[in-house]
Every structure is written in C-alpha cells, then in structure tokens.
Amino acid sequence: MTKVGVLALQGDVREHAAAAVALGANVTLVRRPQELESVDALILPGGESTTIDKLLRAFGLRDLLMERIDAGLPVLGSCAGMILLARDLVDGIAGQQTLEAIPMTVRRNAFGRQVDSSEVALTWLPDGSPMHATFIRAPWVEAYDPEVEVLATAGDPESGVHAVAVQYGRCVATAFHPEISDELRVHQRLLELVPA
Ligand code: GLN
C-alpha cells in the first residue's frame, strides 16, 4: 500500500490525511526525519507558510526534504504548501525560505485577505472537467519556467488570469484547497506519480 506522508507541523493536516485515506493510501503524519524517510509521497498542507517554514528548519526537516524532492519524491502542496514549493516569492516576510522545488514565482496572499476567501468554478485542464475550488487567502503563480505544466487557471478582469495549479516533475501545487471541497482528483494525481 502506498505510504503517503502529511507534513504535520501546522495547517489543515487532518483534511489532507482524510483525502489520502479515501483514495486507499496508508497515511503517516510527518514531524521527524525518520518519518519523512519512510514515505512514498508527501503532502504539504495549507496553513501559514512562514510558520511551516520556521518549523521545517526547527525540526531539522528542511534539508532532508529538499534532498528527497531532488531524488524524485512525489509532493503535493496546497496554498501554504504551494508557497513552500516555489523557487521565488513575492510578498514573503523577511528571511522566509522555501524548498525551491518548482521553478516559479508565487505571490503570497494574492487573492486578498482571509475574509476574501472564495469559491471558484475552474476547469481542470488535464481532462477539461469542471472543478470547484476553495481559495483562502490564497497565493497565485506570477511567473513560471516553460517546463512547468499549468493544471488550472483563475482570475478576473481586474487581476487578470493566473495559474493556480501547476506540476513540475513529481511536484504538484495548488493555490486552492482540494482537501476541503470533497475533491480527490488532485490527490489522485499525486498518487499516480508514485513509482510502481
Ligand atoms: N496566506 C497563507 C501563507 O502565506 C496561506 C493561506 C493558506 O494556506 N490557506 O502561508
């Protein structure tokens, strides 16, 4: 059975764990290096990217995680998790670090403040199907290298259209929260990236 880790330092860990279990995965909560070593895929939950960044370093997980991603570990990051996967940030706080896993620039809090959370009807570009997405103080992808695949976009006449779901190698990132809207296609994509 595929062993999916959920980084459990801060954020909506339980919802991601439930999505992975619904897809038949075995879930491990990851707080220690040994737990990170043992998983076949990892989910970086939504929450607060500045806090998760600090805790990753405090728990001695950041370097190991960067090594595992380099070696091909499939990773899904939602919202704060997307921020953590970005190579570059706009509106990060002083000293904020990322895992530099996807060659993209992500703008934090791009879609507005917490109270501006929204529900948006998107198109899931891999198969053209509709997808209902929940954005909570969400980032967007401001720029990305040509090798990055765009899985969904969102926008309005004011802000323009931005990538809000992307994939690069075995890393998938969404600005929205598939784990809280009964949406399993994004987690399914992560599981499909686990080598047989
Ligand atoms: N604004 C948060 C951050 O910068 C992300 C919000 C979320 O994960 N829902 O980390």
Coordinates of N, CA, C and O and ligand atoms in Angstrom, one line a residue:
M1 N 0.8 -1.2 0.0 CA 0.0 0.0 0.0 C 0.9 1.3 0.0 O 1.9 1.3 0.7
T2 N 0.5 2.2 -0.8 CA 1.3 3.5 -0.9 C 1.3 4.2 0.5 O 0.2 4.4 1.0
K3 N 2.4 4.6 0.9 CA 2.5 5.3 2.2 C 2.7 6.8 1.9 O 3.7 7.3 1.4
V4 N 1.6 7.5 2.2 CA 1.6 9.0 2.0 C 1.8 9.7 3.3 O 1.1 9.5 4.3
G5 N 2.8 10.6 3.3 CA 3.0 11.4 4.5 C 2.3 12.7 4.4 O 2.1 13.2 3.3
V6 N 1.8 13.2 5.5 CA 1.3 14.6 5.6 C 2.2 15.3 6.5 O 2.3 14.9 7.7
L7 N 2.8 16.4 6.1 CA 3.6 17.2 7.0 C 2.7 17.8 8.0 O 1.8 18.5 7.7
A8 N 3.0 17.4 9.3 CA 2.1 17.7 10.4 C 2.6 18.7 11.4 O 2.6 18.5 12.6
L9 N 3.2 19.8 10.9 CA 3.8 20.8 11.8 C 2.8 21.9 12.1 O 2.7 22.5 13.2
Q10 N 1.9 22.2 11.1 CA 0.9 23.2 11.2 C 0.0 23.1 10.0 O 0.4 22.7 9.0
G11 N -1.3 23.6 10.2 CA -2.1 23.6 9.0 C -3.2 22.6 9.0 O -3.4 21.9 10.0
D12 N -3.9 22.4 7.8 CA -5.0 21.5 7.8 C -4.6 20.1 7.4 O -4.9 19.6 6.3
V13 N -3.9 19.5 8.4 CA -3.3 18.2 8.2 C -4.4 17.1 8.1 O -4.4 16.2 7.2
R14 N -5.4 17.2 9.0 CA -6.4 16.2 9.0 C -7.2 16.0 7.7 O -7.5 14.9 7.3
E15 N -7.5 17.1 7.1 CA -8.3 17.1 5.9 C -7.5 16.4 4.7 O -8.1 15.6 4.0
H16 N -6.2 16.7 4.7 CA -5.4 16.0 3.7 C -5.3 14.5 3.9 O -5.3 13.7 3.0
A17 N -5.1 14.2 5.2 CA -5.0 12.8 5.6 C -6.2 12.0 5.2 O -6.2 10.9 4.6
A18 N -7.4 12.7 5.4 CA -8.7 12.0 5.1 C -8.8 11.8 3.5 O -9.2 10.8 3.1
A19 N -8.3 12.8 2.8 CA -8.4 12.6 1.3 C -7.5 11.5 0.8 O -7.9 10.6 0.0
A20 N -6.3 11.3 1.4 CA -5.4 10.3 1.0 C -6.0 8.9 1.5 O -5.9 7.9 0.7
V21 N -6.6 8.8 2.6 CA -7.2 7.6 3.1 C -8.4 7.2 2.2 O -8.5 6.1 1.8
A22 N -9.1 8.2 1.8 CA -10.3 8.0 0.9 C -9.8 7.3 -0.5 O -10.6 6.6 -1.1
L23 N -8.6 7.6 -0.8 CA -8.0 7.0 -2.1 C -7.3 5.7 -1.8 O -6.6 5.2 -2.7
G24 N -7.4 5.2 -0.6 CA -6.8 3.9 -0.3 C -5.4 3.9 0.1 O -4.7 2.9 0.2
A25 N -4.8 5.1 0.5 CA -3.4 5.2 0.9 C -3.3 5.0 2.4 O -4.3 5.1 3.1
N26 N -2.1 4.6 2.8 CA -1.8 4.5 4.2 C -1.1 5.8 4.6 O -0.2 6.3 3.9
V27 N -1.6 6.5 5.6 CA -1.2 7.8 5.9 C -0.2 7.8 7.1 O -0.5 7.2 8.2
T28 N 0.9 8.6 7.0 CA 1.8 8.8 8.1 C 1.9 10.3 8.4 O 2.1 11.0 7.4
L29 N 1.7 10.7 9.6 CA 2.0 12.1 9.9 C 3.5 12.3 10.1 O 4.1 11.6 10.8
V30 N 4.0 13.4 9.4 CA 5.4 13.6 9.4 C 5.8 14.8 10.2 O 5.5 15.9 9.9
R31 N 6.6 14.5 11.3 CA 7.2 15.5 12.1 C 8.7 15.3 12.3 O 9.4 16.1 12.9
R32 N 9.1 14.1 12.0 CA 10.5 13.7 12.3 C 11.2 13.2 11.1 O 10.5 12.7 10.2
P33 N 12.5 13.4 11.0 CA 13.3 12.9 9.9 C 13.0 11.4 9.5 O 12.8 11.1 8.4
Q34 N 12.9 10.5 10.6 CA 12.6 9.1 10.3 C 11.3 8.9 9.6 O 11.2 8.1 8.7
E35 N 10.3 9.7 9.9 CA 9.0 9.6 9.3 C 9.1 10.1 7.8 O 8.5 9.5 6.9
L36 N 9.8 11.2 7.6 CA 10.0 11.7 6.3 C 10.7 10.6 5.4 O 10.4 10.5 4.2
E37 N 11.7 10.0 6.0 CA 12.5 8.9 5.2 C 11.6 7.8 4.7 O 11.8 7.2 3.7
S38 N 10.5 7.5 5.5 CA 9.7 6.3 5.3 C 8.6 6.4 4.3 O 8.0 5.5 3.9
V39 N 8.3 7.7 3.8 CA 7.1 7.8 3.0 C 7.4 7.7 1.5 O 8.5 8.0 1.0
D40 N 6.3 7.3 0.7 CA 6.4 7.2 -0.8 C 6.0 8.5 -1.5 O 6.2 8.7 -2.7
A41 N 5.3 9.4 -0.7 CA 4.8 10.7 -1.3 C 4.5 11.6 -0.1 O 4.4 11.1 1.0
L42 N 4.5 12.9 -0.3 CA 4.3 13.8 0.8 C 3.3 14.9 0.4 O 3.4 15.4 -0.7
I43 N 2.5 15.3 1.4 CA 1.6 16.4 1.2 C 2.0 17.5 2.2 O 2.2 17.3 3.3
L44 N 2.1 18.7 1.6 CA 2.4 19.9 2.4 C 1.1 20.7 2.5 O 0.5 21.2 1.5
P45 N 0.5 20.7 3.7 CA -0.9 21.3 3.8 C -0.9 22.8 3.7 O 0.1 23.5 3.8
G46 N -2.2 23.3 3.6 CA -2.4 24.7 3.7 C -2.2 25.1 5.2 O -2.3 24.3 6.1
G47 N -2.0 26.4 5.4 CA -1.8 26.9 6.8 C -1.1 28.2 6.7 O -1.6 29.1 6.0
E48 N 0.0 28.4 7.3 CA 0.7 29.6 7.2 C 2.2 29.3 6.8 O 2.9 28.7 7.6
S49 N 2.5 29.7 5.6 CA 3.8 29.3 5.1 C 5.0 29.8 5.9 O 6.0 29.1 6.0
T50 N 4.9 30.9 6.5 CA 6.0 31.4 7.3 C 6.2 30.6 8.5 O 7.4 30.3 8.9
T51 N 5.2 30.1 9.1 CA 5.3 29.2 10.3 C 5.8 27.9 9.9 O 6.7 27.3 10.6
I52 N 5.2 27.3 8.8 CA 5.7 26.0 8.4 C 7.2 26.0 8.0 O 7.9 25.1 8.4
D53 N 7.6 27.1 7.4 CA 9.0 27.3 7.0 C 9.9 27.2 8.3 O 10.8 26.5 8.3
K54 N 9.5 28.0 9.3 CA 10.3 28.1 10.5 C 10.3 26.7 11.2 O 11.4 26.2 11.7
L55 N 9.2 26.0 11.2 CA 9.1 24.7 11.9 C 9.9 23.6 11.1 O 10.5 22.8 11.7
L56 N 9.9 23.7 9.8 CA 10.7 22.8 9.0 C 12.1 22.8 9.4 O 12.8 21.8 9.5
R57 N 12.6 24.1 9.6 CA 14.0 24.2 10.0 C 14.2 23.8 11.4 O 15.2 23.1 11.7
A58 N 13.3 24.2 12.3 CA 13.5 23.9 13.7 C 13.4 22.4 13.9 O 14.1 21.8 14.8
F59 N 12.6 21.6 13.1 CA 12.5 20.2 13.3 C 13.6 19.4 12.5 O 13.5 18.2 12.4
G60 N 14.5 20.2 11.9 CA 15.5 19.5 11.1 C 15.1 18.8 9.9 O 15.6 17.7 9.5
L61 N 14.0 19.2 9.3 CA 13.4 18.5 8.1 C 13.7 19.2 6.8 O 13.6 18.5 5.8
R62 N 14.1 20.4 6.8 CA 14.1 21.2 5.5 C 15.2 20.6 4.6 O 14.8 20.3 3.4
D63 N 16.4 20.3 5.0 CA 17.4 19.8 4.1 C 17.1 18.5 3.6 O 17.2 18.2 2.4
L64 N 16.6 17.6 4.5 CA 16.2 16.2 4.1 C 15.1 16.3 3.1 O 15.1 15.5 2.1
L65 N 14.1 17.1 3.3 CA 13.0 17.2 2.4 C 13.5 17.7 1.0 O 13.1 17.2 0.0
M66 N 14.4 18.7 1.0 CA 14.9 19.2 -0.3 C 15.7 18.0 -1.0 O 15.5 17.9 -2.2
E67 N 16.4 17.3 -0.2 CA 17.1 16.1 -0.8 C 16.2 15.1 -1.4 O 16.3 14.6 -2.5
R68 N 15.1 14.8 -0.7 CA 14.1 13.8 -1.1 C 13.4 14.3 -2.4 O 13.1 13.5 -3.3
I69 N 13.1 15.5 -2.4 CA 12.4 16.1 -3.6 C 13.3 16.0 -4.8 O 12.9 15.6 -5.9
D70 N 14.5 16.3 -4.6 CA 15.6 16.3 -5.6 C 15.7 14.8 -6.2 O 15.9 14.6 -7.4
A71 N 15.5 13.9 -5.3 CA 15.6 12.5 -5.7 C 14.3 11.9 -6.2 O 14.2 10.7 -6.5
G72 N 13.3 12.8 -6.4 CA 12.1 12.3 -7.0 C 10.9 12.0 -6.2 O 9.9 11.4 -6.6
L73 N 10.9 12.4 -4.9 CA 9.7 12.2 -4.0 C 8.5 12.9 -4.6 O 8.6 14.1 -4.8
P74 N 7.4 12.3 -4.8 CA 6.2 13.0 -5.3 C 5.7 13.8 -4.1 O 5.5 13.4 -3.0
V75 N 5.4 15.1 -4.4 CA 4.9 16.0 -3.4 C 3.7 16.8 -3.9 O 3.7 17.2 -5.0
L76 N 2.7 17.0 -3.0 CA 1.6 17.9 -3.3 C 1.6 19.0 -2.3 O 1.6 18.7 -1.1
G77 N 1.5 20.2 -2.7 CA 1.4 21.4 -1.8 C 0.2 22.2 -2.1 O -0.1 22.5 -3.3
S78 N -0.6 22.4 -1.1 CA -1.8 23.3 -1.3 C -1.7 24.6 -0.5 O -1.3 24.6 0.6
C79 N -1.9 25.7 -1.2 CA -1.9 27.0 -0.6 C -0.6 27.3 0.1 O 0.4 27.5 -0.7
A80 N -0.5 27.3 1.4 CA 0.8 27.5 2.0 C 1.8 26.5 1.5 O 3.0 26.8 1.3
G81 N 1.3 25.3 1.1 CA 2.2 24.2 0.6 C 2.7 24.6 -0.8 O 3.9 24.3 -1.2
M82 N 1.9 25.3 -1.6 CA 2.3 25.8 -2.9 C 3.5 26.9 -2.7 O 4.5 26.9 -3.4
I83 N 3.3 27.7 -1.7 CA 4.3 28.8 -1.4 C 5.6 28.1 -1.1 O 6.7 28.5 -1.5
L84 N 5.5 27.0 -0.2 CA 6.7 26.3 0.2 C 7.5 25.7 -1.0 O 8.7 25.5 -1.0
L85 N 6.7 25.3 -2.0 CA 7.4 24.6 -3.2 C 8.0 25.6 -4.2 O 8.8 25.2 -5.0
A86 N 7.6 26.9 -4.1 CA 8.1 27.9 -5.1 C 9.6 28.1 -5.0 O 10.2 28.1 -3.9
R87 N 10.2 28.4 -6.1 CA 11.6 28.9 -6.1 C 11.7 30.3 -5.6 O 12.6 30.6 -4.9
D88 N 10.8 31.1 -6.0 CA 10.8 32.6 -5.6 C 9.5 33.0 -5.1 O 8.4 32.6 -5.6
L89 N 9.5 34.0 -4.2 CA 8.3 34.5 -3.6 C 8.2 36.0 -3.8 O 9.2 36.7 -3.8
V90 N 7.0 36.5 -4.0 CA 6.7 37.9 -3.9 C 5.8 38.1 -2.7 O 4.9 37.3 -2.4
D91 N 6.2 39.1 -1.8 CA 5.5 39.3 -0.6 C 5.7 38.3 0.5 O 4.8 38.0 1.3
G92 N 6.8 37.6 0.4 CA 7.3 36.8 1.6 C 7.7 37.7 2.7 O 7.8 38.9 2.5
I93 N 7.8 37.2 3.9 CA 8.3 38.0 5.0 C 9.9 37.9 5.0 O 10.4 37.0 4.4
A94 N 10.5 38.9 5.7 CA 12.0 38.9 5.8 C 12.5 37.5 6.3 O 12.0 37.0 7.3
G95 N 13.4 36.9 5.6 CA 14.0 35.7 6.0 C 13.2 34.4 5.6 O 13.6 33.3 5.9
Q96 N 12.1 34.6 5.0 CA 11.2 33.4 4.7 C 12.0 32.6 3.6 O 12.4 33.1 2.6
Q97 N 12.0 31.3 3.9 CA 12.7 30.4 2.9 C 11.7 29.4 2.3 O 10.6 29.2 2.9
T98 N 12.0 28.9 1.1 CA 11.2 27.9 0.5 C 12.0 26.7 0.2 O 13.2 26.7 0.4
L99 N 11.3 25.7 -0.4 CA 12.0 24.4 -0.7 C 12.6 24.5 -2.1 O 13.3 23.6 -2.6
E100 N 12.3 25.6 -2.9 CA 12.8 25.8 -4.2 C 12.6 24.6 -5.1 O 13.5 24.3 -5.9
A101 N 11.5 24.0 -5.1 CA 11.2 22.8 -5.8 C 10.7 23.0 -7.2 O 10.9 22.2 -8.1
I102 N 9.9 24.0 -7.4 CA 9.2 24.3 -8.7 C 9.7 25.7 -9.2 O 9.7 26.7 -8.5
P103 N 10.2 25.7 -10.5 CA 10.8 27.0 -11.0 C 9.7 28.0 -11.3 O 9.3 28.1 -12.5
M104 N 9.1 28.6 -10.2 CA 8.0 29.5 -10.4 C 8.2 30.6 -9.3 O 8.8 30.4 -8.3
T105 N 7.5 31.7 -9.6 CA 7.4 32.8 -8.6 C 6.0 32.9 -8.2 O 5.0 32.9 -9.0
V106 N 5.8 32.8 -6.8 CA 4.4 32.8 -6.3 C 4.2 34.0 -5.4 O 5.1 34.4 -4.6
R107 N 3.1 34.6 -5.6 CA 2.7 35.8 -4.8 C 1.9 35.4 -3.6 O 0.8 34.8 -3.8
R108 N 2.4 35.7 -2.4 CA 1.6 35.3 -1.2 C 0.4 36.2 -1.1 O 0.4 37.4 -1.5
N109 N -0.7 35.7 -0.5 CA -1.9 36.5 -0.2 C -2.4 37.3 -1.4 O -3.0 38.4 -1.3
A110 N -2.2 36.7 -2.6 CA -2.5 37.4 -3.8 C -4.0 37.7 -4.0 O -4.4 38.7 -4.5
F111 N -4.8 36.7 -3.6 CA -6.3 36.8 -3.8 C -7.0 37.6 -2.6 O -8.2 37.5 -2.5
G112 N -6.2 38.2 -1.8 CA -6.8 39.1 -0.8 C -6.7 38.5 0.6 O -6.1 37.5 0.8
R113 N -7.4 39.1 1.6 CA -7.3 38.7 3.0 C -8.2 37.5 3.3 O -9.0 37.1 2.5
Q114 N -8.1 37.0 4.5 CA -8.8 35.8 4.9 C -10.3 36.0 4.6 O -11.0 35.1 4.1
V115 N -10.8 37.2 4.9 CA -12.3 37.4 4.7 C -12.6 37.4 3.2 O -13.8 37.3 2.9
D116 N -11.6 37.5 2.4 CA -11.9 37.4 0.9 C -11.9 36.0 0.3 O -11.8 35.9 -0.9
S117 N -12.0 35.0 1.2 CA -11.9 33.7 0.7 C -13.1 33.5 -0.3 O -14.1 34.1 -0.1
S118 N -12.8 32.6 -1.3 CA -13.9 32.5 -2.3 C -14.0 31.1 -2.8 O -13.0 30.3 -2.7
E119 N -15.1 30.8 -3.4 CA -15.4 29.6 -4.1 C -15.4 29.9 -5.6 O -16.1 30.8 -6.0
V120 N -14.6 29.1 -6.4 CA -14.5 29.4 -7.8 C -14.7 28.2 -8.6 O -14.2 27.1 -8.3
A121 N -15.4 28.3 -9.7 CA -15.5 27.2 -10.7 C -14.4 27.2 -11.7 O -14.2 28.2 -12.4
L122 N -13.5 26.2 -11.6 CA -12.4 26.2 -12.5 C -12.5 25.1 -13.6 O -13.4 24.2 -13.4
T123 N -11.6 25.1 -14.5 CA -11.5 23.9 -15.4 C -10.2 23.2 -15.0 O -9.2 23.8 -14.9
W124 N -10.3 21.9 -14.8 CA -9.2 21.1 -14.5 C -8.6 20.7 -15.9 O -9.1 19.9 -16.6
L125 N -7.5 21.4 -16.3 CA -7.0 21.3 -17.7 C -6.6 19.9 -18.1 O -6.7 19.6 -19.3
P126 N -6.0 19.0 -17.2 CA -5.6 17.7 -17.7 C -6.7 17.0 -18.4 O -6.4 16.2 -19.4
D127 N -8.0 17.1 -18.0 CA -9.1 16.4 -18.8 C -10.2 17.4 -19.1 O -11.2 16.9 -19.7
G128 N -10.1 18.6 -18.9 CA -11.1 19.6 -19.3 C -12.4 19.6 -18.5 O -13.4 20.2 -18.8
S129 N -12.3 18.9 -17.3 CA -13.5 18.7 -16.5 C -13.7 19.9 -15.5 O -12.7 20.6 -15.2
P130 N -14.9 20.2 -15.1 CA -15.1 21.3 -14.2 C -14.6 20.9 -12.8 O -14.6 19.8 -12.4
M131 N -14.0 21.9 -12.1 CA -13.6 21.7 -10.7 C -14.0 22.9 -9.8 O -13.8 24.0 -10.2
H132 N -14.5 22.5 -8.6 CA -15.0 23.5 -7.7 C -13.8 23.8 -6.7 O -13.3 22.8 -6.1
A133 N -13.3 25.0 -6.6 CA -12.1 25.3 -5.9 C -12.4 26.3 -4.8 O -13.1 27.3 -5.0
T134 N -11.8 26.0 -3.6 CA -11.9 26.9 -2.4 C -10.6 27.6 -2.2 O -9.6 27.0 -2.0
F135 N -10.6 29.0 -2.3 CA -9.4 29.8 -2.1 C -9.5 30.5 -0.7 O -10.5 31.1 -0.4
I136 N -8.5 30.3 0.1 CA -8.4 31.0 1.4 C -7.1 31.8 1.5 O -6.1 31.2 1.6
R137 N -7.3 33.1 1.4 CA -6.1 33.9 1.5 C -5.0 33.3 0.6 O -3.8 33.1 1.0
A138 N -5.3 33.1 -0.6 CA -4.5 32.2 -1.5 C -3.4 33.0 -2.3 O -3.6 34.1 -2.6
P139 N -2.4 32.2 -2.6 CA -1.4 32.8 -3.5 C -1.8 32.6 -5.0 O -2.8 31.9 -5.2
W140 N -1.1 33.2 -5.9 CA -1.2 32.7 -7.3 C 0.2 32.6 -7.8 O 1.2 33.1 -7.2
V141 N 0.3 32.0 -9.0 CA 1.6 31.8 -9.6 C 1.8 33.0 -10.6 O 1.0 33.3 -11.5
E142 N 2.8 33.8 -10.3 CA 3.0 35.0 -11.0 C 3.9 34.8 -12.3 O 3.7 35.4 -13.3
A143 N 4.8 33.9 -12.2 CA 5.6 33.6 -13.4 C 6.2 32.1 -13.2 O 6.3 31.6 -12.1
Y144 N 6.4 31.5 -14.3 CA 7.0 30.1 -14.2 C 7.8 29.8 -15.4 O 7.6 30.4 -16.5
D145 N 8.7 28.8 -15.3 CA 9.6 28.4 -16.4 C 8.7 27.6 -17.4 O 7.7 27.0 -17.0
P146 N 9.2 27.5 -18.6 CA 8.4 26.8 -19.6 C 8.1 25.3 -19.3 O 7.2 24.7 -19.8
E147 N 9.0 24.7 -18.5 CA 8.8 23.3 -18.2 C 7.7 23.0 -17.2 O 7.3 21.9 -16.9
V148 N 7.1 24.1 -16.6 CA 6.1 23.9 -15.6 C 4.7 23.7 -16.3 O 4.4 24.5 -17.2
E149 N 4.0 22.7 -16.0 CA 2.7 22.4 -16.6 C 1.6 23.1 -15.8 O 1.6 23.0 -14.6
V150 N 0.8 23.9 -16.5 CA -0.3 24.5 -15.8 C -1.6 23.6 -15.8 O -2.0 23.1 -16.8
L151 N -2.1 23.3 -14.6 CA -3.2 22.4 -14.4 C -4.5 23.1 -14.3 O -5.6 22.5 -14.5
A152 N -4.5 24.4 -13.9 CA -5.7 25.2 -13.7 C -5.3 26.7 -13.7 O -4.3 27.0 -13.2
T153 N -6.2 27.5 -14.1 CA -6.0 29.0 -14.0 C -7.3 29.6 -13.4 O -8.4 29.0 -13.4
A154 N -7.1 30.8 -12.9 CA -8.3 31.5 -12.3 C -7.9 33.0 -12.5 O -6.8 33.4 -12.6
G155 N -9.0 33.8 -12.4 CA -8.7 35.2 -12.5 C -10.0 36.0 -12.7 O -11.1 35.5 -12.7
D156 N -9.8 37.3 -12.8 CA -11.0 38.2 -13.1 C -10.5 39.3 -13.9 O -9.3 39.5 -14.1
P157 N -11.4 40.2 -14.4 CA -11.0 41.3 -15.2 C -10.0 42.2 -14.6 O -9.1 42.8 -15.2
E158 N -10.1 42.3 -13.2 CA -9.2 43.2 -12.5 C -7.7 42.7 -12.4 O -6.8 43.4 -12.7
S159 N -7.6 41.4 -12.0 CA -6.3 40.9 -11.7 C -5.7 40.1 -12.8 O -4.5 39.8 -12.8
G160 N -6.5 39.8 -13.9 CA -6.0 39.0 -15.0 C -6.1 37.5 -14.6 O -6.6 37.2 -13.6
V161 N -5.5 36.7 -15.5 CA -5.6 35.3 -15.4 C -4.3 34.8 -14.8 O -3.2 35.2 -15.3
H162 N -4.3 33.9 -13.8 CA -3.1 33.4 -13.2 C -3.2 31.9 -13.1 O -4.3 31.3 -12.8
A163 N -2.0 31.2 -13.2 CA -2.0 29.8 -12.9 C -2.3 29.6 -11.4 O -1.7 30.3 -10.6
V164 N -3.2 28.7 -11.1 CA -3.5 28.3 -9.7 C -3.3 26.9 -9.4 O -3.5 26.4 -8.2
A165 N -2.9 26.1 -10.4 CA -2.5 24.7 -10.1 C -1.4 24.4 -11.1 O -1.6 24.7 -12.3
V166 N -0.3 23.8 -10.7 CA 0.8 23.5 -11.6 C 1.5 22.2 -11.2 O 1.3 21.7 -10.1
Q167 N 2.2 21.7 -12.2 CA 3.0 20.5 -11.9 C 4.4 20.6 -12.6 O 4.5 21.2 -13.7
Y168 N 5.4 20.2 -11.9 CA 6.8 20.2 -12.4 C 7.4 18.9 -11.9 O 7.5 18.7 -10.7
G169 N 7.7 18.0 -12.8 CA 8.3 16.7 -12.4 C 7.2 16.0 -11.5 O 6.1 15.9 -11.9
R170 N 7.6 15.6 -10.4 CA 6.7 14.9 -9.5 C 6.1 15.9 -8.4 O 5.6 15.4 -7.4
C171 N 6.2 17.2 -8.6 CA 5.7 18.1 -7.7 C 4.4 18.8 -8.2 O 4.4 19.3 -9.3
V172 N 3.3 18.7 -7.4 CA 2.1 19.3 -7.8 C 1.7 20.4 -6.8 O 1.9 20.2 -5.6
A173 N 1.3 21.5 -7.2 CA 0.9 22.6 -6.3 C -0.4 23.3 -6.7 O -0.6 23.5 -7.9
T174 N -1.2 23.5 -5.7 CA -2.5 24.2 -5.9 C -2.6 25.4 -5.0 O -2.3 25.3 -3.8
A175 N -3.1 26.5 -5.5 CA -3.3 27.7 -4.7 C -4.6 27.5 -3.8 O -4.7 28.1 -2.8
F176 N -5.4 26.6 -4.3 CA -6.7 26.4 -3.6 C -6.6 25.1 -2.7 O -5.5 24.5 -2.6
H177 N -7.7 24.7 -2.1 CA -7.7 23.7 -1.1 C -8.5 22.5 -1.5 O -9.7 22.4 -1.1
P178 N -8.0 21.6 -2.3 CA -8.8 20.4 -2.7 C -9.3 19.6 -1.6 O -10.3 18.9 -1.6
E179 N -8.5 19.6 -0.5 CA -8.8 18.8 0.7 C -10.0 19.2 1.5 O -10.5 18.4 2.3
I180 N -10.5 20.4 1.2 CA -11.7 20.8 2.0 C -13.0 20.9 1.1 O -14.0 21.3 1.5
S181 N -12.9 20.5 -0.2 CA -14.1 20.6 -1.0 C -14.4 19.2 -1.7 O -14.9 19.2 -2.8
D182 N -14.2 18.1 -0.9 CA -14.6 16.8 -1.5 C -14.0 16.6 -2.9 O -14.7 16.1 -3.7
E183 N -12.8 17.0 -3.1 CA -12.2 17.0 -4.4 C -11.0 16.0 -4.3 O -10.0 16.3 -3.6
L184 N -11.1 14.9 -5.0 CA -10.0 13.9 -4.9 C -9.0 13.9 -6.1 O -8.0 13.1 -6.1
R185 N -9.4 14.6 -7.1 CA -8.6 14.4 -8.4 C -7.1 14.9 -8.2 O -6.2 14.4 -8.8
V186 N -6.9 15.9 -7.3 CA -5.6 16.4 -7.2 C -4.7 15.4 -6.4 O -3.6 15.1 -6.7
H187 N -5.3 14.9 -5.3 CA -4.6 13.8 -4.5 C -4.4 12.6 -5.4 O -3.4 11.9 -5.3
Q188 N -5.4 12.3 -6.2 CA -5.2 11.1 -7.1 C -4.0 11.3 -8.0 O -3.2 10.4 -8.3
R189 N -3.8 12.5 -8.5 CA -2.7 12.9 -9.4 C -1.4 12.6 -8.6 O -0.4 12.1 -9.2
L190 N -1.3 13.0 -7.4 CA -0.1 12.8 -6.5 C 0.1 11.3 -6.5 O 1.3 10.8 -6.7
L191 N -0.9 10.5 -6.2 CA -0.7 9.0 -6.1 C -0.2 8.4 -7.4 O 0.6 7.5 -7.4
E192 N -0.7 9.0 -8.5 CA -0.2 8.4 -9.8 C 1.2 8.7 -10.1 O 1.8 8.1 -10.9
L193 N 1.8 9.6 -9.3 CA 3.2 10.0 -9.5 C 4.2 9.1 -8.7 O 5.4 9.2 -8.9
V194 N 3.6 8.2 -7.9 CA 4.4 7.3 -7.1 C 4.8 6.2 -8.0 O 4.0 5.5 -8.5
P195 N 6.1 5.9 -8.1 CA 6.6 4.8 -9.0 C 6.1 3.5 -8.5 O 6.0 3.3 -7.3
A196 N 5.7 2.6 -9.4 CA 5.1 1.3 -9.0 C 6.1 0.5 -8.3 O 7.3 0.5 -8.6
Ligands
GLN1 N1 -1.6 33.1 3.3 C1 -1.0 31.9 3.8 C2 0.5 31.9 3.7 O1 1.1 32.8 3.3 C3 -1.5 30.7 3.0 C4 -3.0 30.5 3.3 C5 -3.5 29.1 3.2 O2 -2.7 28.2 3.2 N2 -4.8 29.0 3.3 O3 1.1 30.9 4.1

